[in-house]
GROMACS .gro file of C-alpha atoms in nm:
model
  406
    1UNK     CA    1   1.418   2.002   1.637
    2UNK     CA    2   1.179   2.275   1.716
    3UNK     CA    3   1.085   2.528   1.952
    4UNK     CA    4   0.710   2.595   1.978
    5UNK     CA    5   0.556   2.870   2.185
    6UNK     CA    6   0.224   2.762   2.351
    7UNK     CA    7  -0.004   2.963   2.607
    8UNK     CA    8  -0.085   2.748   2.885
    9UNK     CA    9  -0.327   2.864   3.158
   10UNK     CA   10  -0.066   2.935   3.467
   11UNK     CA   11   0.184   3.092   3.215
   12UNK     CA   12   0.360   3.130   2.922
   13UNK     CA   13   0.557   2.771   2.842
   14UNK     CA   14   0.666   2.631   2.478
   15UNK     CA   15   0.675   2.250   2.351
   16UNK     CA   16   0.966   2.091   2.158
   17UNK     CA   17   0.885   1.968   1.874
   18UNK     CA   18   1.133   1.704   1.666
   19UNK     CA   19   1.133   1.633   1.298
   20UNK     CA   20   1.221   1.243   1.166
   21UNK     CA   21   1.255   1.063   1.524
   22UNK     CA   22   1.407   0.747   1.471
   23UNK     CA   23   1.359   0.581   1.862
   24UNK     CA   24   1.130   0.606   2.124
   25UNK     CA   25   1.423   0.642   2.355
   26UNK     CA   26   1.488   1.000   2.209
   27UNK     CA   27   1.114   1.081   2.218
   28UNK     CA   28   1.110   0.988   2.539
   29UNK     CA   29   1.422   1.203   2.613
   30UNK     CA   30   1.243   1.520   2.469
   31UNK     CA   31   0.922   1.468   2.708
   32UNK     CA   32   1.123   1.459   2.970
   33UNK     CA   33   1.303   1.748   2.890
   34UNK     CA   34   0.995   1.941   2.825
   35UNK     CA   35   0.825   1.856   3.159
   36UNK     CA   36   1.134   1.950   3.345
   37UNK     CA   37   1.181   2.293   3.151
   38UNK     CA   38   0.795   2.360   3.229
   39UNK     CA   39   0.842   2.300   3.610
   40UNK     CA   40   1.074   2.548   3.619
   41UNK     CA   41   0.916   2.786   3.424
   42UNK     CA   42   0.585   2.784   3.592
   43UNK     CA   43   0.701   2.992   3.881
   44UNK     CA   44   0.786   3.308   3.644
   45UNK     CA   45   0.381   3.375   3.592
   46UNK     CA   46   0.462   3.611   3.290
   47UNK     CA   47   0.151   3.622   3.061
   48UNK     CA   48   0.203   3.744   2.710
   49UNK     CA   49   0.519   3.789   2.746
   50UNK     CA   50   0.788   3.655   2.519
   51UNK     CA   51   1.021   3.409   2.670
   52UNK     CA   52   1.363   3.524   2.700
   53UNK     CA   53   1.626   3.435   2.484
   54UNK     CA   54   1.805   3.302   2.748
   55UNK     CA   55   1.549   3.058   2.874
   56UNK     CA   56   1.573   2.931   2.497
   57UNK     CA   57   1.918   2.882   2.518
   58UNK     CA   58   1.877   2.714   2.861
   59UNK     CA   59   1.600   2.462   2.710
   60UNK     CA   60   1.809   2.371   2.405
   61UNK     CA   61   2.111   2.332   2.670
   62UNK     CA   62   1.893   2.062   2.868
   63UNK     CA   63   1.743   1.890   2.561
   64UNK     CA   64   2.146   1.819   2.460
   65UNK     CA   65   2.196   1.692   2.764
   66UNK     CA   66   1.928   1.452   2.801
   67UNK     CA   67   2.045   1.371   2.383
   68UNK     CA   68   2.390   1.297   2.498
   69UNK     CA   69   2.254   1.084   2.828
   70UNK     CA   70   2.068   0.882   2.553
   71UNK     CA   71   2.341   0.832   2.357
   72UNK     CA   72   2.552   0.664   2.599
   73UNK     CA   73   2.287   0.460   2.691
   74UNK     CA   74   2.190   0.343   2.383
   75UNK     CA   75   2.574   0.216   2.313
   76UNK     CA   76   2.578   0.043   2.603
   77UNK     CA   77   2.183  -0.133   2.527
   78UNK     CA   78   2.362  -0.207   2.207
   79UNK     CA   79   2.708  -0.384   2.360
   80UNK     CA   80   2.484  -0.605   2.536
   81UNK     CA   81   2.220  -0.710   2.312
   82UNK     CA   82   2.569  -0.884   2.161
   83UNK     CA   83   2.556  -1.247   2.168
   84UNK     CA   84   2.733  -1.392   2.441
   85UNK     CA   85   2.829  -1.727   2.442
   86UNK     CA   86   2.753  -1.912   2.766
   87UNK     CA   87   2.945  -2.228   2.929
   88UNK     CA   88   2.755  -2.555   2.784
   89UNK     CA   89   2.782  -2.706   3.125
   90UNK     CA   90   2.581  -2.386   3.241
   91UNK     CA   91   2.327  -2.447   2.942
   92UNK     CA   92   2.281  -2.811   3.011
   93UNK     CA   93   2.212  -2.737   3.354
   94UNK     CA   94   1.995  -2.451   3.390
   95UNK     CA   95   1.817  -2.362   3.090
   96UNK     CA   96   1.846  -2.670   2.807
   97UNK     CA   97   1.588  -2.538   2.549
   98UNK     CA   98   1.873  -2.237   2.526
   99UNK     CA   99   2.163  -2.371   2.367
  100UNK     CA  100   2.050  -2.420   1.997
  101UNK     CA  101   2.088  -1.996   1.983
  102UNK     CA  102   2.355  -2.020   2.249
  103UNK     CA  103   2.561  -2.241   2.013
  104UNK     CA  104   2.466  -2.085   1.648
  105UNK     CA  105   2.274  -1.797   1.668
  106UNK     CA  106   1.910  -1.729   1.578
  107UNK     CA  107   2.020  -1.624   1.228
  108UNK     CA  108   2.238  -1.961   1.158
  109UNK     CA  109   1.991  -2.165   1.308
  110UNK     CA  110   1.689  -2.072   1.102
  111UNK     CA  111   1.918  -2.072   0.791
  112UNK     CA  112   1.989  -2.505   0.895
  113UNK     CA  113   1.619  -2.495   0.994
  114UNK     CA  114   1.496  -2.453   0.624
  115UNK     CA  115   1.800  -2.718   0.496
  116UNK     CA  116   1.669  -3.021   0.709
  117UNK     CA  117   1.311  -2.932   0.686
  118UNK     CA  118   1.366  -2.916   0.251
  119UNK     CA  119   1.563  -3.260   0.314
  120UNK     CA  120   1.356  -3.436   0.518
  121UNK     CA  121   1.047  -3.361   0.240
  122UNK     CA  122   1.280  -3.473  -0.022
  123UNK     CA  123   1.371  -3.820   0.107
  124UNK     CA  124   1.033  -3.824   0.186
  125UNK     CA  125   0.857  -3.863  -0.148
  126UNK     CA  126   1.188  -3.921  -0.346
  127UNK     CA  127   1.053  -4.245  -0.550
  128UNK     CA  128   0.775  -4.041  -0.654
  129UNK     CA  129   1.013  -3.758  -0.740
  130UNK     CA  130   1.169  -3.999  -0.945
  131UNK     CA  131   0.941  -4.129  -1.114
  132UNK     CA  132   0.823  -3.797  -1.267
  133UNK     CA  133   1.171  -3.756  -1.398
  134UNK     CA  134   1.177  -4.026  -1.571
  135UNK     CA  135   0.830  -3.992  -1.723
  136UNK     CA  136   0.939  -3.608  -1.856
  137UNK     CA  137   1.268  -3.755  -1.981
  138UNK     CA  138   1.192  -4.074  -2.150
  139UNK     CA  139   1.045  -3.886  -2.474
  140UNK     CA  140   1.403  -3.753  -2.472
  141UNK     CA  141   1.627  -4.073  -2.366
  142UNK     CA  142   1.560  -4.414  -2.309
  143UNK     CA  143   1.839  -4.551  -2.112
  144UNK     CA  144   1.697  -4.706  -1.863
  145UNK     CA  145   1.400  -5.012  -1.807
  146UNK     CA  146   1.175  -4.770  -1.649
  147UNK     CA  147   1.178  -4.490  -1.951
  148UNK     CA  148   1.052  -4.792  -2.194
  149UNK     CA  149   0.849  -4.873  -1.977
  150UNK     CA  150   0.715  -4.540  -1.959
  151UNK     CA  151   0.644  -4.465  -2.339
  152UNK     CA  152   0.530  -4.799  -2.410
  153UNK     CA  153   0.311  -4.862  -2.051
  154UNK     CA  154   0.301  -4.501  -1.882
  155UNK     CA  155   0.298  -4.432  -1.539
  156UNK     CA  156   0.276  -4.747  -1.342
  157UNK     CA  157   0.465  -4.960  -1.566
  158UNK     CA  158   0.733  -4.752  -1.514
  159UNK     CA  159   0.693  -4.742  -1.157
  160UNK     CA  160   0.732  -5.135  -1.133
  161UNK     CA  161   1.022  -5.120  -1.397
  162UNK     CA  162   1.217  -4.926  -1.147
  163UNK     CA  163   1.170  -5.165  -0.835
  164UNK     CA  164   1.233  -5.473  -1.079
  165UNK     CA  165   1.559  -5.372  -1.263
  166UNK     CA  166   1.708  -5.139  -0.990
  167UNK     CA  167   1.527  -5.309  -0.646
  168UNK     CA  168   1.395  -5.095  -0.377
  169UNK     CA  169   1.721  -4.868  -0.347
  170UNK     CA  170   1.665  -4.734  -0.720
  171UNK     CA  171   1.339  -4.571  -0.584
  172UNK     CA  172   1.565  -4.354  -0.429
  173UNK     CA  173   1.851  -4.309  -0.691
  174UNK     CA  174   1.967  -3.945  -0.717
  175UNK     CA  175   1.848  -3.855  -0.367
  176UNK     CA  176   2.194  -3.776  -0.238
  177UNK     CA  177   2.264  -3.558  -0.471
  178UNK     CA  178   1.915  -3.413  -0.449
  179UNK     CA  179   1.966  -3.415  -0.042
  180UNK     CA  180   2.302  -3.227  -0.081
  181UNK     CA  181   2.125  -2.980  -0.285
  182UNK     CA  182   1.814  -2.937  -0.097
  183UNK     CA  183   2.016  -2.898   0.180
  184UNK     CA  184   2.156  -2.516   0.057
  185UNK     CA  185   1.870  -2.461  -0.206
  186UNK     CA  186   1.606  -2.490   0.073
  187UNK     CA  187   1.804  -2.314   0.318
  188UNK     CA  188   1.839  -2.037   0.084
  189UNK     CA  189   1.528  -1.997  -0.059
  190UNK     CA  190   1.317  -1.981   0.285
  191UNK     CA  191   1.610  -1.781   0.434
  192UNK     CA  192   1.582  -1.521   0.114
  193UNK     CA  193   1.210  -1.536   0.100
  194UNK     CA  194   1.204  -1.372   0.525
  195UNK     CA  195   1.476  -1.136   0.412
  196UNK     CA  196   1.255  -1.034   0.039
  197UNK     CA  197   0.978  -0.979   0.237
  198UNK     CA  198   1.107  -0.724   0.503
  199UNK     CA  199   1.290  -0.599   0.175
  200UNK     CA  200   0.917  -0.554   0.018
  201UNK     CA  201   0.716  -0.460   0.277
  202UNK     CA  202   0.534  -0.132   0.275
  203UNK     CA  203   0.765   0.111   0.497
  204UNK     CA  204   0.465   0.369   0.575
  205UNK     CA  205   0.217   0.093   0.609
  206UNK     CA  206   0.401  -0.209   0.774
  207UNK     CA  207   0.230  -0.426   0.505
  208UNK     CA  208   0.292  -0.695   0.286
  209UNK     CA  209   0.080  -0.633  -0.072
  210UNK     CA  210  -0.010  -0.904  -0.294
  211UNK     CA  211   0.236  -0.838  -0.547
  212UNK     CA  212   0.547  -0.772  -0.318
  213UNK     CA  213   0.453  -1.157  -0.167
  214UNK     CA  214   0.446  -1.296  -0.548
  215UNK     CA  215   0.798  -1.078  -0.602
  216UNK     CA  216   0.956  -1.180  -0.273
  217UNK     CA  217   0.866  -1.566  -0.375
  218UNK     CA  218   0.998  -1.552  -0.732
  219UNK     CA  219   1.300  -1.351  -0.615
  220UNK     CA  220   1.416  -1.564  -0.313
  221UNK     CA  221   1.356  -1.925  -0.571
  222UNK     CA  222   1.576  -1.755  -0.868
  223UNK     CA  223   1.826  -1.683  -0.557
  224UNK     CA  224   1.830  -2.034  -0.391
  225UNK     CA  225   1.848  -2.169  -0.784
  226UNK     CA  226   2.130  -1.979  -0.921
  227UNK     CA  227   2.341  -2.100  -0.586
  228UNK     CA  228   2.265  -2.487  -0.665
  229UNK     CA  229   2.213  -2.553  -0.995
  230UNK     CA  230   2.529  -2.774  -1.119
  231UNK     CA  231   2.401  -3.010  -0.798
  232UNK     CA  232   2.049  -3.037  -1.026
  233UNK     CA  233   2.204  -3.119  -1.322
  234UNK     CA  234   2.390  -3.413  -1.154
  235UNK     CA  235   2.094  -3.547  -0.986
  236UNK     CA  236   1.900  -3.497  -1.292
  237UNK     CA  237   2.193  -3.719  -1.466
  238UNK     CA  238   2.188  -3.996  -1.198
  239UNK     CA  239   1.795  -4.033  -1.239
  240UNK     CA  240   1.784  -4.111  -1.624
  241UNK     CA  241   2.115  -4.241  -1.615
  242UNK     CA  242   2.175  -4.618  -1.486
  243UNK     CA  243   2.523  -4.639  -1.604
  244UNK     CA  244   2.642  -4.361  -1.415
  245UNK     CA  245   2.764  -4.481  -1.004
  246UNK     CA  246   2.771  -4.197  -0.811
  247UNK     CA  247   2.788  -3.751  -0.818
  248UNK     CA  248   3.174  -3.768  -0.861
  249UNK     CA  249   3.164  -3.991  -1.157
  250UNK     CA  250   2.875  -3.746  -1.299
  251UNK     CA  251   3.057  -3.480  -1.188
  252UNK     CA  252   3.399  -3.603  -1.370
  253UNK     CA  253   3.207  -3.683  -1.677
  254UNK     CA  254   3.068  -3.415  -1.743
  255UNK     CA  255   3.354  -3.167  -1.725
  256UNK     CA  256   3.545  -3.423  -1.959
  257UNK     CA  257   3.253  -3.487  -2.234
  258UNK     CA  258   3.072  -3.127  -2.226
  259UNK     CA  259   3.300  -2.873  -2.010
  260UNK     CA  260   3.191  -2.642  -1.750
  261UNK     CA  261   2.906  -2.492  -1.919
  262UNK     CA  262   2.712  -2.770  -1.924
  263UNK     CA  263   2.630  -2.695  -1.574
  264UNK     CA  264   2.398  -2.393  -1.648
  265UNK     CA  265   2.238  -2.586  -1.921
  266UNK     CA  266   1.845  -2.484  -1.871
  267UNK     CA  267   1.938  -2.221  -1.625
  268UNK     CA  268   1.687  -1.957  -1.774
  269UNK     CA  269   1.396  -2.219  -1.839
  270UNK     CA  270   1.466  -2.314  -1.440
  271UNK     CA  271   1.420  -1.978  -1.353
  272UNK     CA  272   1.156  -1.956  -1.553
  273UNK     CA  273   0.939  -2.241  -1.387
  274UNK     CA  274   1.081  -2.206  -1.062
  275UNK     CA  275   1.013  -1.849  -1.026
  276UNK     CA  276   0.635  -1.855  -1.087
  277UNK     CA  277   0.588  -2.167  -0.895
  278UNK     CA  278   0.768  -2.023  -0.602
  279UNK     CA  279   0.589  -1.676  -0.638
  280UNK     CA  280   0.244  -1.864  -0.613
  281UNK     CA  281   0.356  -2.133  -0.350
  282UNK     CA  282   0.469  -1.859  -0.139
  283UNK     CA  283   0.183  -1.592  -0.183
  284UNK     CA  284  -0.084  -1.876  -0.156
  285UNK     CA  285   0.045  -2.010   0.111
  286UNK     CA  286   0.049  -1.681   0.368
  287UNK     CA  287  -0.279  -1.602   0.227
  288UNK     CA  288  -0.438  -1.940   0.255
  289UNK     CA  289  -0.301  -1.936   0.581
  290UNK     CA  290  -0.489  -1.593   0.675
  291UNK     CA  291  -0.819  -1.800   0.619
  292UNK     CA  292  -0.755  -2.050   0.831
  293UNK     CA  293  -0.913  -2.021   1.139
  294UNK     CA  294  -0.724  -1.864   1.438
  295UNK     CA  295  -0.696  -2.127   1.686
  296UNK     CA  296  -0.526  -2.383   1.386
  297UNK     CA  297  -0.365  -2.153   1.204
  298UNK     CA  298   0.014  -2.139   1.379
  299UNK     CA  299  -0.030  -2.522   1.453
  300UNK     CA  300   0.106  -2.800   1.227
  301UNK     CA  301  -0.276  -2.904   1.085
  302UNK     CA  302  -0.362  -2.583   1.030
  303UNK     CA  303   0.042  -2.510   0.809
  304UNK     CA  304  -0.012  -2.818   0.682
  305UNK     CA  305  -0.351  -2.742   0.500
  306UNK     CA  306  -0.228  -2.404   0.401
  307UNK     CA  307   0.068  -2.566   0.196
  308UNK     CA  308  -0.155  -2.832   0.019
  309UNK     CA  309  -0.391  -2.577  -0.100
  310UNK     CA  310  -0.107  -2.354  -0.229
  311UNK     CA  311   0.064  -2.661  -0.357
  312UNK     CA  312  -0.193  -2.765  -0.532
  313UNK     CA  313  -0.271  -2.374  -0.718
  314UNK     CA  314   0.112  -2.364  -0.792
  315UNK     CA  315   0.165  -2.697  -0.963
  316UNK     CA  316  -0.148  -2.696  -1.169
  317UNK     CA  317  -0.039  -2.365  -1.295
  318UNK     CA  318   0.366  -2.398  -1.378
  319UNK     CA  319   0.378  -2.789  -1.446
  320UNK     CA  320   0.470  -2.742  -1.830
  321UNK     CA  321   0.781  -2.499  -1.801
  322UNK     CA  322   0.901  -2.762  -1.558
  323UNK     CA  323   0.919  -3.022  -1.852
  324UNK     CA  324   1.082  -2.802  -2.026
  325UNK     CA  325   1.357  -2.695  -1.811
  326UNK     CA  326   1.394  -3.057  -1.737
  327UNK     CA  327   1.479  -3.188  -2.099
  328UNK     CA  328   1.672  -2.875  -2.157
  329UNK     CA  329   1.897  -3.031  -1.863
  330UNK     CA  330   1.925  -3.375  -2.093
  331UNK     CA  331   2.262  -3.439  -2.221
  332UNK     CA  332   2.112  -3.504  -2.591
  333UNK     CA  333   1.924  -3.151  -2.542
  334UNK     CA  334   2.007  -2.931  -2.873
  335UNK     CA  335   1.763  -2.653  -2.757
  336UNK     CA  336   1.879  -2.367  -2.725
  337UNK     CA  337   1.590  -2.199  -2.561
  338UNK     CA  338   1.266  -2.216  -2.392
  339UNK     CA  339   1.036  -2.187  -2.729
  340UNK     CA  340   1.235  -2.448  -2.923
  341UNK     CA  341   1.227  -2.713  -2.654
  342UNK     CA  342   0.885  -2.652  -2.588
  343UNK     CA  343   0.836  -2.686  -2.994
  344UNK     CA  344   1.025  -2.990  -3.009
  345UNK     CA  345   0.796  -3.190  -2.716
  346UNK     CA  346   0.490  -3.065  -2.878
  347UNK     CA  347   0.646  -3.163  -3.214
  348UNK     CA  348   0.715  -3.509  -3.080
  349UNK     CA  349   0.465  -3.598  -2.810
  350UNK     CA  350   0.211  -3.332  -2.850
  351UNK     CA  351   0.076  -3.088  -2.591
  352UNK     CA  352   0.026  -3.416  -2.343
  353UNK     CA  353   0.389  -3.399  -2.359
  354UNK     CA  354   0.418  -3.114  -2.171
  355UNK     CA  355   0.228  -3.290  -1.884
  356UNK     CA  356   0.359  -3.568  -1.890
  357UNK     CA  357   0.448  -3.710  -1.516
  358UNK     CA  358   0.170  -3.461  -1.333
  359UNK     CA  359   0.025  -3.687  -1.209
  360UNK     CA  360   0.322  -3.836  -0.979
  361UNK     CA  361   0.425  -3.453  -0.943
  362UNK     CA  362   0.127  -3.349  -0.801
  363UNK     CA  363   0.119  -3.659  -0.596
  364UNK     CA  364   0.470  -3.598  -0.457
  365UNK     CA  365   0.456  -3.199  -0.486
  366UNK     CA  366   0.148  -3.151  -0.201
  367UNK     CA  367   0.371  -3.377   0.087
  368UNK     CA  368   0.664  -3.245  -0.002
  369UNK     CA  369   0.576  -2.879   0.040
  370UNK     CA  370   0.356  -2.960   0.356
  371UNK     CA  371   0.612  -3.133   0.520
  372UNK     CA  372   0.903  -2.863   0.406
  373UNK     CA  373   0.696  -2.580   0.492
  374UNK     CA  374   0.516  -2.733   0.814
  375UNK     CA  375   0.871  -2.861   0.933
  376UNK     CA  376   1.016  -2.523   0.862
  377UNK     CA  377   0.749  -2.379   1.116
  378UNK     CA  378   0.779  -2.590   1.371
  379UNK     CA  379   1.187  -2.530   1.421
  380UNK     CA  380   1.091  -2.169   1.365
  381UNK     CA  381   0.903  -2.231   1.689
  382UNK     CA  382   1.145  -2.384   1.842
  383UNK     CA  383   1.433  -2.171   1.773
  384UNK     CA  384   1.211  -1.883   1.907
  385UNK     CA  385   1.128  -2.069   2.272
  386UNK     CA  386   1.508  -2.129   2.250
  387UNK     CA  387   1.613  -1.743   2.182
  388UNK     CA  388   1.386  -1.677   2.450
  389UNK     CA  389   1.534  -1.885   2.724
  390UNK     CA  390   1.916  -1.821   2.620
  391UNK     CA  391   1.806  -1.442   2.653
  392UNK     CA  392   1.658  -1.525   3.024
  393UNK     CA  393   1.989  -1.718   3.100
  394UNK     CA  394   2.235  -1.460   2.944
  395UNK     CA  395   2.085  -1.174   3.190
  396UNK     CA  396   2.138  -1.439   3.500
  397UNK     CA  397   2.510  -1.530   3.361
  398UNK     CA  398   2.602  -1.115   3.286
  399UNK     CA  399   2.477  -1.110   3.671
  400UNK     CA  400   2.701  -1.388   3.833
  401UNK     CA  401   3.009  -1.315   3.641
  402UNK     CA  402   2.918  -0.890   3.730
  403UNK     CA  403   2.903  -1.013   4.103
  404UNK     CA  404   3.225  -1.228   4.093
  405UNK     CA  405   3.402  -0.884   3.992
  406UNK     CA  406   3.296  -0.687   4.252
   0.00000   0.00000   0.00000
């Protein structure tokens, strides 16, 4: 803090100055002090005349004062801001749209929002999920009717091989798995994306560049990756697989046939394709979304278009790591990085190879992320109106239970 010495018309005053304020509420505290120190020095009517050291003294003197007032008030601002849990019964009765941040918390309930809105996508447009598995695999294994039917027939043979050998439920083989990954992974990721971008941001500007979205996008999908990858390979094994029954019998297999490493098989070439993918979905999205016009552009139609066109720049431009990470994951997979896989599918199939199954991956990828990301910002919504409302029923609960002391 400083002391300034100003000439003011009707006497001789002085002006605090302070260095690195970190709240308003101290700011505040000094313009108060400095108002009330002028008042009283106004009556002297000494121009050109240095103020007394004692008056200096006296100023500093009130400016602790009003520090240490702050202080206290600013623990007890922060005791109450705590969350507070009110009665249910209370909830249900007064203020319903409360109790999802009564019960959880903002933080826990936005981490659950980006599970079910990754899970509901997924179960969405699994068959078509599937079905791109099985076309990037089948150069690699043919176990199933559907993979013959892929490299002899392509895509919709296989897609009728599926329905015919494994009926309608095989459309969906590998989603539970794939649900009770989703689940964490898209929890995670959207969760780490909000925290990478605060992380990122510009701290003199308040800004988001271009390059700290694409970072905050790549970092958050390596994140959410790394945390569920052995639930990947399992699906991945239930997909090509029709002998296997279910994720424990996966599971149990392969910790018997291949040990525990074979759960990070393809771990860099996922990070690898995820983390571009992710990068672009992310930073397209919040900029496509800038372009949309205001009215639309926090409603579902208007989320909804920003995802496809983001979906649609992301996939076009990471597809081919994504066949290679995926026959990396294969359990006859000697690669032992990205190059040589990639070498061996363009050895085998030639460059097509690397595409092979866009076109059901496109297909699937622009619903999925719409619905993920649209159903992401509509409980975002929600969870706000609900903070809001426990926030306006806390203050009226503090209140009663206040009055029942006295």
């Amino acid at each position: 803090m400083k002391l300034e010495q100003k000439q003011h018309p009707d006497g001789v005053g002085f002006s605090l100055r302070v260095v690195n304020t970190e709240t308003n509420r101290f700011t505040k505290a000094i313009e108060r002090t400095k108002m009330k120190i002028q008042r009283e020095l106004k009556t002297r009517q000494t121009f050109n005349v240095e103020i007394p050291l004692a008056s200096i003294t006296f100023a500093r003197a009130k400016v602790n004062e009003q520090f240490q007032v702050c202080a206290a008030k600013t623990k007890t601002t922060k005791a109450d801001e705590k969350r507070i849990k009110i009665p249910l019964a209370r909830m249900l009765k007064n203020n319903r749209e409360g109790i999802v941040v009564n019960m959880m918390g903002k933080t826990t309930a936005v981490f659950l929002a980006g599970g079910l809105a990754g899970a509901l996508a997924k179960t969405c447009t699994a068959p078509l999920d599937r079905l791109k598995i099985i076309m990037q695999t089948s150069g690699a294994s043919q176990q199933s009717a559907a993979a013959k039917a892929a490299v002899s027939g392509g895509l919709v043979p296989a897609f009728m091989a599926i329905g015919k050998s494994e009926g309608l439920a095989g459309y969906w083989r590998g989603n539970t798995p794939q649900v009770a990954r989703v689940l964490p992974y898209s929890a995670t990721m959207l969760f780490a994306y909000d925290f990478y971008k605060k992380k990122y941001t510009d701290k003199k500007t308040g800004e988001l560049s271009v390059p700290g979205r694409l970072l905050a996008g790549a970092s958050a999908a390596c994140t959410a990756t790394i945390v569920t990858y052995p639930l990947d390979i399992i699906r991945l094994r239930l997909s090509v697989d029709p002998t296997t029954t279910n994720m424990v019998a996966v599971f149990k297999n392969i910790m018997r046939e291949e040990g525990v490493m074979a759960f990070a098989k393809g771990l860099p070439a996922t990070c690898l394709s995820i983390a571009p993918y992710s990068a672009l979905n992310f930073c397209a999205f919040d900029l496509f979304k800038q372009t949309i016009p205001e009215e639309i552009r926090n409603e579902p139609q208007g989320i909804a278009m920003a995802s496809l066109m983001a979906t649609a720049v992301a996939t076009g431009s990471c597809y081919p790591l994504d066949t290679v990470r995926r026959q990396m994951q294969m359990k006859s997979s000697t690669a032992t990085n990205i190059v040589v896989a990639a070498k061996n599918i363009v050895a085998t199939q030639g460059v097509g190879g690397l595409f092979r199954g866009f076109v059901p991956n496109a297909v699937k990828n622009m619903p999925n992320k719409s619905i993920q990301l649209t159903t992401y910002d509509v409980l975002k919504k929600f969870i706000a109106r609900s903070e809001i409302a426990y926030e306006a029923e806390k203050k009226a609960y503090l209140k009663d239970v206040k009055m029942k002391r006295v």
